[in-house]
Short mmCIF file of C-alpha atoms in Angstrom, two decimals:
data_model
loop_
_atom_site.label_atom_id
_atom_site.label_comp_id
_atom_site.label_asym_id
_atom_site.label_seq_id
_atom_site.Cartn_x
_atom_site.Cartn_y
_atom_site.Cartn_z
CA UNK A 1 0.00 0.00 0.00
CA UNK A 2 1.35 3.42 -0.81
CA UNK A 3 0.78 6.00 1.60
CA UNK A 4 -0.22 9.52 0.47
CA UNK A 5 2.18 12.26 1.92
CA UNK A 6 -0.39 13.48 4.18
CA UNK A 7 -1.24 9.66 5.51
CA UNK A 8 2.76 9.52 5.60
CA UNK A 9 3.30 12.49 8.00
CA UNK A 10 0.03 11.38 10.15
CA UNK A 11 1.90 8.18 10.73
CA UNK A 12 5.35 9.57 11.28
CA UNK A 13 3.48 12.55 13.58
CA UNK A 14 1.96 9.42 15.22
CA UNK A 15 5.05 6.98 16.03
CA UNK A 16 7.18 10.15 16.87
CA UNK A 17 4.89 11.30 19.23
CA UNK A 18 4.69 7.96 20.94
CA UNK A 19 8.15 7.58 20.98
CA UNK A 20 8.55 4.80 18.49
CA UNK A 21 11.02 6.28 15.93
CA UNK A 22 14.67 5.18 16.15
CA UNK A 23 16.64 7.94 17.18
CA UNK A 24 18.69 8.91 13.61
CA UNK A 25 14.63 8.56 11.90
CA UNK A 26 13.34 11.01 14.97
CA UNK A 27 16.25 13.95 14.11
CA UNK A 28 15.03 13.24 10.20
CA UNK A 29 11.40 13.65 11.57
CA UNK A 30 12.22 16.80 13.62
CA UNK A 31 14.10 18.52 10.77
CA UNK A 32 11.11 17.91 9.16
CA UNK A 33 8.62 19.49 11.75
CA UNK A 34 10.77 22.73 11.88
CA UNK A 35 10.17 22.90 8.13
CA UNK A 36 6.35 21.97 7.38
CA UNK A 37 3.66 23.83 9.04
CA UNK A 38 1.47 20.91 7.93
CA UNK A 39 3.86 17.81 10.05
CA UNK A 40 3.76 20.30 12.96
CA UNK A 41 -0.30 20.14 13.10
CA UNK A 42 0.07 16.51 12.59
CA UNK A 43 2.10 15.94 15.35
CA UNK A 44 0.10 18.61 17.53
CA UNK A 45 -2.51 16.52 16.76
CA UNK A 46 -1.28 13.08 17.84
CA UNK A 47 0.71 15.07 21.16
CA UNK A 48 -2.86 16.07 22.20
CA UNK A 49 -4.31 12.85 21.70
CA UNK A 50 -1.81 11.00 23.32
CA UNK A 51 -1.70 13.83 26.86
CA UNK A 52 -5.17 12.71 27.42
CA UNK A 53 -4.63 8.97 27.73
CA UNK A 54 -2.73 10.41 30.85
CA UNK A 55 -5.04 11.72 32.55
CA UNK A 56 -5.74 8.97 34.17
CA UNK A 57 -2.71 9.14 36.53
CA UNK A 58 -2.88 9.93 40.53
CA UNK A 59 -0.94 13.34 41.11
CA UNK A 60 2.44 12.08 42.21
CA UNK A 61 3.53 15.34 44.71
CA UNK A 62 7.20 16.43 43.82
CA UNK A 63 9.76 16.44 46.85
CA UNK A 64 10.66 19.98 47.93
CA UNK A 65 13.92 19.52 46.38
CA UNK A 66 12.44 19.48 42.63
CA UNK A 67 11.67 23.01 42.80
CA UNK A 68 14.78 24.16 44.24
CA UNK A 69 16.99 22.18 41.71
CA UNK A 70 15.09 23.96 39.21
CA UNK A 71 14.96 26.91 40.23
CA UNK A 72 18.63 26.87 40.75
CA UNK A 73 19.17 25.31 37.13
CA UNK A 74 17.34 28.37 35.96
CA UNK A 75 19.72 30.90 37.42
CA UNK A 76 17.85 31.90 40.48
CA UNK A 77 17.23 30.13 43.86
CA UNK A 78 14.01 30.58 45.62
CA UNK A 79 14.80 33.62 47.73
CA UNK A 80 15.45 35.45 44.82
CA UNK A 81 12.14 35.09 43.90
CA UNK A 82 10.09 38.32 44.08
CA UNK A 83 7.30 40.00 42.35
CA UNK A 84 7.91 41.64 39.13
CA UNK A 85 7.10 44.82 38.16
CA UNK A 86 4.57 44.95 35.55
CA UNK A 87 6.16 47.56 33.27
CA UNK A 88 9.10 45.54 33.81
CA UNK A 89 10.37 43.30 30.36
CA UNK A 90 14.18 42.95 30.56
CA UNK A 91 15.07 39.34 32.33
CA UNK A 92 18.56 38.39 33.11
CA UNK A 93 18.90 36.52 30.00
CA UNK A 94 18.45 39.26 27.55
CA UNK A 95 20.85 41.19 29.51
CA UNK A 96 23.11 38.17 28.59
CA UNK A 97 22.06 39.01 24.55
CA UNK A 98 22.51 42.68 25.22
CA UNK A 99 26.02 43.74 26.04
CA UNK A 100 25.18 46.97 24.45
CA UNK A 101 22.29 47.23 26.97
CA UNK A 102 24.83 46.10 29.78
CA UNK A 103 26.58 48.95 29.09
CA UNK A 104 23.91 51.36 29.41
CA UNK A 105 22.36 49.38 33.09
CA UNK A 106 26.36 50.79 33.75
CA UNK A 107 26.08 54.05 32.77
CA UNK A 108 22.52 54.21 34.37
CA UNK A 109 23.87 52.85 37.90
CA UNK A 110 26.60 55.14 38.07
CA UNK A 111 24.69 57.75 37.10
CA UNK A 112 21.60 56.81 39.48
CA UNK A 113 23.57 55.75 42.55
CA UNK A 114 26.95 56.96 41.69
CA UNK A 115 27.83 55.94 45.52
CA UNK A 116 27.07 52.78 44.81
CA UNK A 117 29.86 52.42 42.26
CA UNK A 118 32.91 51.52 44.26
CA UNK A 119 35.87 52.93 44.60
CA UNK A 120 35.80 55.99 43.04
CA UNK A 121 38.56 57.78 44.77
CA UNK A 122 40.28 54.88 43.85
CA UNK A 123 40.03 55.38 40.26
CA UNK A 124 40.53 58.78 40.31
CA UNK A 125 41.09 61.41 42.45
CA UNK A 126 39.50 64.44 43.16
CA UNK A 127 38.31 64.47 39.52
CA UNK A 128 34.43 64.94 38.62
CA UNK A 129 34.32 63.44 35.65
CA UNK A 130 34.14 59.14 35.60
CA UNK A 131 36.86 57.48 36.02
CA UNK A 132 39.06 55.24 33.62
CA UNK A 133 38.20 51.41 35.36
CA UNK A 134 36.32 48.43 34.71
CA UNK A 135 32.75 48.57 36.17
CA UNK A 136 30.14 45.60 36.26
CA UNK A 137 26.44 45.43 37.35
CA UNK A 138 25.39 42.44 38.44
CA UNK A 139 21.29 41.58 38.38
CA UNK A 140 19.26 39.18 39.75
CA UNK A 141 16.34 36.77 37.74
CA UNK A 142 14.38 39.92 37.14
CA UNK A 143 17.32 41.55 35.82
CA UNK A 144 17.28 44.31 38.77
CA UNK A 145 20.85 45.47 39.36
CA UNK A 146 21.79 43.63 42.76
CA UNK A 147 25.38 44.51 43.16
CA UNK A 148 28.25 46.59 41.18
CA UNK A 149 31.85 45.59 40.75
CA UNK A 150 34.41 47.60 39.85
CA UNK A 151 38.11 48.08 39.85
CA UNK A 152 40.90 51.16 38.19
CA UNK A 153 42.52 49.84 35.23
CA UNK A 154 46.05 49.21 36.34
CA UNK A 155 44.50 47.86 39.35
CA UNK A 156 44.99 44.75 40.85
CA UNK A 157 42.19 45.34 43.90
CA UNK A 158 38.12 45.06 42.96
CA UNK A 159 35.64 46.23 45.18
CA UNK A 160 31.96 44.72 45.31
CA UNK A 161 28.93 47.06 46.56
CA UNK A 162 25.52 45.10 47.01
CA UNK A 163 23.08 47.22 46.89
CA UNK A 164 20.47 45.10 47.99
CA UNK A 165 20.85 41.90 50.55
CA UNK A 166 21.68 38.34 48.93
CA UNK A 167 20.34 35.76 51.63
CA UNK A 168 22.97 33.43 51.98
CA UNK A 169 22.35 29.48 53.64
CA UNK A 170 24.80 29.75 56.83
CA UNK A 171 26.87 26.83 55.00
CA UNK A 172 27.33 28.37 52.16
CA UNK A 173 29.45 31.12 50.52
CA UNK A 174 29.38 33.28 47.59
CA UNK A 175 31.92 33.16 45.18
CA UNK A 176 32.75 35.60 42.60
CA UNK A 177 33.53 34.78 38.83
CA UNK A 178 35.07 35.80 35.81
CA UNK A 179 33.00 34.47 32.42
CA UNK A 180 35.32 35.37 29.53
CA UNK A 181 33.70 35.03 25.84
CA UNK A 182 33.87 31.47 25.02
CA UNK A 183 35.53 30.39 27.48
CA UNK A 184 35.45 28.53 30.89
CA UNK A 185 34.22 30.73 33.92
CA UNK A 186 37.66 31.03 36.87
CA UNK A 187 37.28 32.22 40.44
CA UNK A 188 37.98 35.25 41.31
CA UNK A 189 37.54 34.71 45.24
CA UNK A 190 34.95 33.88 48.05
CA UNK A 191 32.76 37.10 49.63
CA UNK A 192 32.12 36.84 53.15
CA UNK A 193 28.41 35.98 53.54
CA UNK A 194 27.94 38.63 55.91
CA UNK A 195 28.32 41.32 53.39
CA UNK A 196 26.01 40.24 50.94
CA UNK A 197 23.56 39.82 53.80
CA UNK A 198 24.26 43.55 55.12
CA UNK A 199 23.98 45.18 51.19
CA UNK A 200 27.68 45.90 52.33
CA UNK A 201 30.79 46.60 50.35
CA UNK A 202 33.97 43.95 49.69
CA UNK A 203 37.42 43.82 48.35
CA UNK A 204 39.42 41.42 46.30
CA UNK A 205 42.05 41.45 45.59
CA UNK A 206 42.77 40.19 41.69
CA UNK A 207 45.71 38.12 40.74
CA UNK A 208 46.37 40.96 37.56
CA UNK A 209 45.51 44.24 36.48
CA UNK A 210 41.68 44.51 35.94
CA UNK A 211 42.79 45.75 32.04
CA UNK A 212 43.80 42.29 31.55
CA UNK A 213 41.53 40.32 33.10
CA UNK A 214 38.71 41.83 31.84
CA UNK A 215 40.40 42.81 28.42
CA UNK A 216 37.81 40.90 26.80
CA UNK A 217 34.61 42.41 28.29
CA UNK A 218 33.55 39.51 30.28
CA UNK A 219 30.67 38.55 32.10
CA UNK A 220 30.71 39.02 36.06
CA UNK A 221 28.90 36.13 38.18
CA UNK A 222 27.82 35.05 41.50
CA UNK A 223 27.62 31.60 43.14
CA UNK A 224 26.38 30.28 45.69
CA UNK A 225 29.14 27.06 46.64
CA UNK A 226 29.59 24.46 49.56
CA UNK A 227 32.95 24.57 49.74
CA UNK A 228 36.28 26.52 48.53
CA UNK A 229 37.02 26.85 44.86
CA UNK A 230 40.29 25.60 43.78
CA UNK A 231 41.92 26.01 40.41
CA UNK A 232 39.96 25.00 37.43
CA UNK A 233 36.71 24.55 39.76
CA UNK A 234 33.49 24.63 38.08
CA UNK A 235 30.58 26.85 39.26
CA UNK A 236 27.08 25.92 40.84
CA UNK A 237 24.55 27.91 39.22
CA UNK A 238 24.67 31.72 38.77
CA UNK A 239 22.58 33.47 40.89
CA UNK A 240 23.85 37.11 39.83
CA UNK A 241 25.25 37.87 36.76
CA UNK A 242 26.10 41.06 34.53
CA UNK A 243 28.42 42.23 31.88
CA UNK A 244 32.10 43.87 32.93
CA UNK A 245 32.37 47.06 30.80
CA UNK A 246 35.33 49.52 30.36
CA UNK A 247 34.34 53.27 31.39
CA UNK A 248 36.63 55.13 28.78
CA UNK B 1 -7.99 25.18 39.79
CA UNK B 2 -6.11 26.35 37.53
CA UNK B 3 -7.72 26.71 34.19
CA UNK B 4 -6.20 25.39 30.01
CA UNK B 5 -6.39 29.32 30.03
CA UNK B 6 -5.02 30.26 33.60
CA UNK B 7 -2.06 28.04 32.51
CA UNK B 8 -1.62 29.32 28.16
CA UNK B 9 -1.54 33.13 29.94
CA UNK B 10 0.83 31.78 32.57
CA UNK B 11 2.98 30.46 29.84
CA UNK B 12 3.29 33.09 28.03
CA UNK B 13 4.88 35.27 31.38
CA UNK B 14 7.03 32.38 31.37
CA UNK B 15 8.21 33.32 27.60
CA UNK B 16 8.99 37.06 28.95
CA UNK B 17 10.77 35.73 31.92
CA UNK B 18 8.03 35.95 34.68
CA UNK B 19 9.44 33.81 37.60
CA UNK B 20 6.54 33.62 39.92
CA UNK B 21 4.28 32.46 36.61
CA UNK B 22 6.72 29.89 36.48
CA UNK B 23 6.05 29.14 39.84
CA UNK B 24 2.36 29.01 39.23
CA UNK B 25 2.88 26.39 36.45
CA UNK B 26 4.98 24.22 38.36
CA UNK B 27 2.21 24.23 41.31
CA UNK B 28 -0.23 23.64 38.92
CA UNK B 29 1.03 20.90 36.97
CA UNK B 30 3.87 18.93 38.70
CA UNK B 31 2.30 16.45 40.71
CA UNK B 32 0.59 15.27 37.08
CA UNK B 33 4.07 15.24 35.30
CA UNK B 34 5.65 13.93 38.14
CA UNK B 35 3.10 10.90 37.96
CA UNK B 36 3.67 10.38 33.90
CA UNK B 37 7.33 10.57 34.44
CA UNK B 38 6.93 7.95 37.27
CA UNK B 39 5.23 5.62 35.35
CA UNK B 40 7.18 6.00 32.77
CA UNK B 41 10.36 5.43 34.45
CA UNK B 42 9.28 3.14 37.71
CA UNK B 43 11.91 5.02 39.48
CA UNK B 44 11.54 8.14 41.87
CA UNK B 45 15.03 9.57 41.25
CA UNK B 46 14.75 9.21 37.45
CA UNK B 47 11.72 10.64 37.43
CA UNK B 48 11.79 13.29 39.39
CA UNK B 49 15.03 14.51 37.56
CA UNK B 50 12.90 13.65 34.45
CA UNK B 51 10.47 16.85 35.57
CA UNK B 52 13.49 19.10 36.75
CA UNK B 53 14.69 18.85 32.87
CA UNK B 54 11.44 19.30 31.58
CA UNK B 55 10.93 22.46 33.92
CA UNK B 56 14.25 23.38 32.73
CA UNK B 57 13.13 23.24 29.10
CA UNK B 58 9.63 24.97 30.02
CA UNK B 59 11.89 28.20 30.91
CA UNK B 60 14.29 27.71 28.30
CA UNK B 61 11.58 27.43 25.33
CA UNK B 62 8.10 28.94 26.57
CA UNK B 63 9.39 31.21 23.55
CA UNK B 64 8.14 28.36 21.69
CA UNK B 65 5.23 27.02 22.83
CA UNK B 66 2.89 26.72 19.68
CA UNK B 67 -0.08 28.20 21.83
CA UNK B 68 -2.22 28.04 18.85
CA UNK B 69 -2.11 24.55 18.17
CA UNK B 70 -1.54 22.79 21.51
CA UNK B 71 -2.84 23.07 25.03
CA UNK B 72 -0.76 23.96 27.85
CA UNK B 73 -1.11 20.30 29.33
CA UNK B 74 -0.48 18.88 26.33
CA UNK B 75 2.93 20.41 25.39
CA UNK B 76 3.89 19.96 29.41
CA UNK B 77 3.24 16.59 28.66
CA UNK B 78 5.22 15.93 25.58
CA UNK B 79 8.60 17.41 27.10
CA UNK B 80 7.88 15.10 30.01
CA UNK B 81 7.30 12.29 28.00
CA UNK B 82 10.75 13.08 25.78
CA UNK B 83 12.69 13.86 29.00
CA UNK B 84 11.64 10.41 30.47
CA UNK B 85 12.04 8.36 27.28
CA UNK B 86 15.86 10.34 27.28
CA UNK B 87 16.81 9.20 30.54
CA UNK B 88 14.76 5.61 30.45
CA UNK B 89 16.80 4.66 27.15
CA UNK B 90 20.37 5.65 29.00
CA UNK B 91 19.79 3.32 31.96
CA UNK B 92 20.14 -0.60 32.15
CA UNK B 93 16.41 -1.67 32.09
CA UNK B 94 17.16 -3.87 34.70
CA UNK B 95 18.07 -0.70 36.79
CA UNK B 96 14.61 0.70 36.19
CA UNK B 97 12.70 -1.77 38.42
CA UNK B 98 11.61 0.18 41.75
CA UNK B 99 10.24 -1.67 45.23
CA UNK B 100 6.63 -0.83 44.24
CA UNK B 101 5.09 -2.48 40.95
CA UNK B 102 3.01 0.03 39.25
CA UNK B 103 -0.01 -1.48 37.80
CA UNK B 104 -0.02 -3.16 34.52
CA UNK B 105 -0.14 -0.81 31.56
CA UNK B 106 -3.38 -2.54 30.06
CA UNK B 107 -4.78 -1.70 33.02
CA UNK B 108 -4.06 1.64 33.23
CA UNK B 109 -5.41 2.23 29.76
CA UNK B 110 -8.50 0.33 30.01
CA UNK B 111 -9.46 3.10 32.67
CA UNK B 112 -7.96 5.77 30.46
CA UNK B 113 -10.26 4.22 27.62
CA UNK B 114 -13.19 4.26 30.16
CA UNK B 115 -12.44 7.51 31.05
CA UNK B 116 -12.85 9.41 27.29
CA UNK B 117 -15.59 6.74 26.89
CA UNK B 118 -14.85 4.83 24.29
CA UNK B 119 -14.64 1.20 26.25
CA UNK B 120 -16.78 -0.92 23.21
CA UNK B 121 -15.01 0.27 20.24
CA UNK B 122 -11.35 -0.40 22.19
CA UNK B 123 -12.31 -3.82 22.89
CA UNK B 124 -12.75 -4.81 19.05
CA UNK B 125 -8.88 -4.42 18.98
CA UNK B 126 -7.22 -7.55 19.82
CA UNK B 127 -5.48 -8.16 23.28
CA UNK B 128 -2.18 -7.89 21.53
CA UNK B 129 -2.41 -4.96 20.47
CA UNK B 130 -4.39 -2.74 23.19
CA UNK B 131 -1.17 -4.81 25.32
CA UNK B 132 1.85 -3.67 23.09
CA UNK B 133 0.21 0.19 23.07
CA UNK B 134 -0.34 0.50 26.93
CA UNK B 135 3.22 -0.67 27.19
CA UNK B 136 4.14 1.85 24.45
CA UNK B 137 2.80 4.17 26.02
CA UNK B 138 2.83 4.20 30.03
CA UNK B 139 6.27 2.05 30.07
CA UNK B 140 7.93 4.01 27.42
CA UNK B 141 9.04 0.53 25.56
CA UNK B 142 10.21 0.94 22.21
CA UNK B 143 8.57 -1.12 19.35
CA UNK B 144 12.08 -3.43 19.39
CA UNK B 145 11.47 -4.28 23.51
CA UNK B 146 7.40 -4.70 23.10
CA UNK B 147 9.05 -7.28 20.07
CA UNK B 148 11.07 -9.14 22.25
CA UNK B 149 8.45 -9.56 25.47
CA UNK B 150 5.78 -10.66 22.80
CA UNK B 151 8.28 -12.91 21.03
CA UNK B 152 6.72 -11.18 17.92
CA UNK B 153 8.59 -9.77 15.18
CA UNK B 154 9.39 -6.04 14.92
CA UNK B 155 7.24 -5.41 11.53
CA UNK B 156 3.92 -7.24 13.51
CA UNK B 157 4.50 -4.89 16.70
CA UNK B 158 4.41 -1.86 14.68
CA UNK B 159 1.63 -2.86 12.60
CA UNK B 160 0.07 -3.75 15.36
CA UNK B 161 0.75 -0.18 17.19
CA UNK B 162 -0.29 2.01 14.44
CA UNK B 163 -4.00 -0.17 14.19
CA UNK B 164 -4.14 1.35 17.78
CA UNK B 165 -3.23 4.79 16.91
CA UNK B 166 -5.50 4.67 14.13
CA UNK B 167 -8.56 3.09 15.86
CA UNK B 168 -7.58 5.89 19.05
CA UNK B 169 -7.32 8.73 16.64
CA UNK B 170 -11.73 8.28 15.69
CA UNK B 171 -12.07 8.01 18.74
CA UNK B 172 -10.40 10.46 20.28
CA UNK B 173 -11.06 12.84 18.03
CA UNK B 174 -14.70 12.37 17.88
CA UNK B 175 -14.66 12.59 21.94
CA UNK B 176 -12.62 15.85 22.09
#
């Protein structure tokens, strides 16, 4: 019997949906849903047929854990979680997309709560104008500015204001990273839980000048870990993150 | 309750990055992944790692979700059933066993049938196949392992599958 194409995709739609393709004929099949409005409502079709055979099933309740491993997976732990502002649209992850609006959240901090940018004597001086330095903002899930990083060019000392309170578990420590472009996050040291707690202010000091460690405009993140990071350790999830911009 | 509609609006916070609507859909609709994904993979741990990734996915791709052509439930549902079928196909099957024995598949879907109300009409299908589709379906066994416990060959199984999908598809359809 020869199948017409329509019968053809109704049957693929059909055994994809219940999971009976082999794996190399289920990438064919899904190249082919991306393409064809047509196999897409014919495997809509057999997805909604198939969900209601299910609803036969007793409500199984997740453990608490569930929600917390996926909320961490998602970038933000439950205390993080707050009400959004309606108006509100940015989330941390087009901040990620955005480093041209990173640098504007920058020049909108330092403008807005130009105390809240660290060190400025540090950079410069007695001078009015902004400083030459490396500044970063780092924002929470709703992509509200959290803390700000910065450190003088030359300079091998970075200072950390949080300008609102991170609630930290008492066995656990934040830990400041680097995330260069394409590349693997590194350390750049453990914050004392208090301060993050307090909104309060830190200093690290960096193993180079700030010009070359962030020569690259990197990202700037925050974990929550354990234990001590040691060379070449891997990060839990990122809690805060921002982009590391030059102020020229 | 949450509503096909409370959940499609919820979902599409979700796409703009609305945290506590993702919250909302993960109280809503958990407990009835979590039970698929149980079944599925007669495992707590697996299973319950099985709804973490789809959660995971929900955030990552509520972009996506075709709300035109696909209830909320429904797409929940088919990233649960992918994220199972993922992890069920990377363990050992004899790993899968758990203490409890869930109840037999054929079971399962005789009530499902009962449920959508189409008992008669399922019957005419032969025990075979209403078997190898329950299994299919609520075990997550591949046409090749329904072969092997029926000591059937691989082309009968499948014909045998897609009589079922065709005879549910009337039905279903007429029913929804």
């Amino acid at each position: 019997m020869k199948l017409d194409r329509a019968a053809l995709l109704d049957r693929l739609a059909a055994d994809h949906a219940l999971g009976l393709l082999p794996p190399n004929a289920a990438r064919r099949f899904e190249h082919v849903l991306r393409e064809q409005p047509t196999a897409r409502a014919a495997s809509h079709a057999w997805e909604r047929r198939l969900a209601r055979l299910y609803d036969v099933l007793p409500p199984v309740a997740p453990s608490s854990d569930s929600w917390t491993a996926i909320a961490t997976r998602t970038g933000a732990p439950p205390a993080l979680f707050r009400p959004r502002s309606p108006a509100r649209v940015f989330t941390w992850r087009g901040l990620v997309a955005a480093s041209v609006g990173g640098a504007l959240l920058v020049g909108l901090v330092v403008r807005m709560a130009p105390d809240a940018v660290i060190s400025l004597d540090d950079f410069a001086r007695h001078e009015q104008r902004l400083p030459q330095g490396h500044v970063g903002v780092l924002t929470d899930a709703r992509g509200l500015p959290v803390a700000v990083a910065g450190a003088p060019r030359q300079g091998t000392r970075l200072t950390l204001n949080f300008i609102t309170r991170v609630p930290t578990p008492p066995d656990k420590a934040l830990q400041l990273w680097v995330v260069p472009r394409g590349r693997a996050p590194f350390a750049l040291g453990a914050l004392p839980s208090q301060t993050a707690n307090d909104g309060g202010r830190v200093q690290l000091e960096l193993g180079a000048p700030a010009d070359s460690l962030f020569a690259d405009q990197p990202r700037l993140a925050i974990s929550v870990e354990a234990g001590p990071i040691h060379d070449g350790g891997k990060p839990a999830a990122f809690i805060l993150e921002g982009p590391c911009v030059p102020l020229r | 309750m949450t509503t096909s509609a409370d959940l499609q609006h919820a979902l599409e916070r979700v796409a703009i990055g609305d945290r506590d609507a993702f919250k909302r859909v993960y109280d809503a609709t958990s407990a009835h992944l979590l039970a698929i994904a149980l079944r599925l993979l007669n495992r707590r741990d697996l299973a319950e790692r099985a709804l973490q990734d789809t959660f995971v996915a929900v955030w990552q791709q509520a972009r996506s979700y075709p709300s035109d052509a696909l209830p909320p439930m429904a797409w929940l549902v088919t990233i649960l059933r992918r994220k199972a079928l993922d992890r069920s196909r990377r363990q050992p099957h004899a790993a899968l066993a758990d203490h409890a024995t869930p109840p037999d598949a054929a079971d399962v879907l005789d009530d499902a049938i009962a449920l959508i109300g189409c008992t008669e009409d399922w019957r005419a299908l032969s025990v075979t196949h209403r078997r190898a589709f329950a299994w299919a379906l609520y075990d997550g066994m591949s046409a090749h392992d329904i072969a092997r416990r029926l000591n059937l060959p691989v082309s009968t199984v499948r014909a045998g599958l897609r009589r079922a999908l065709a005879h549910l598809k009337q039905r279903l359809d007429k029913t929804s």
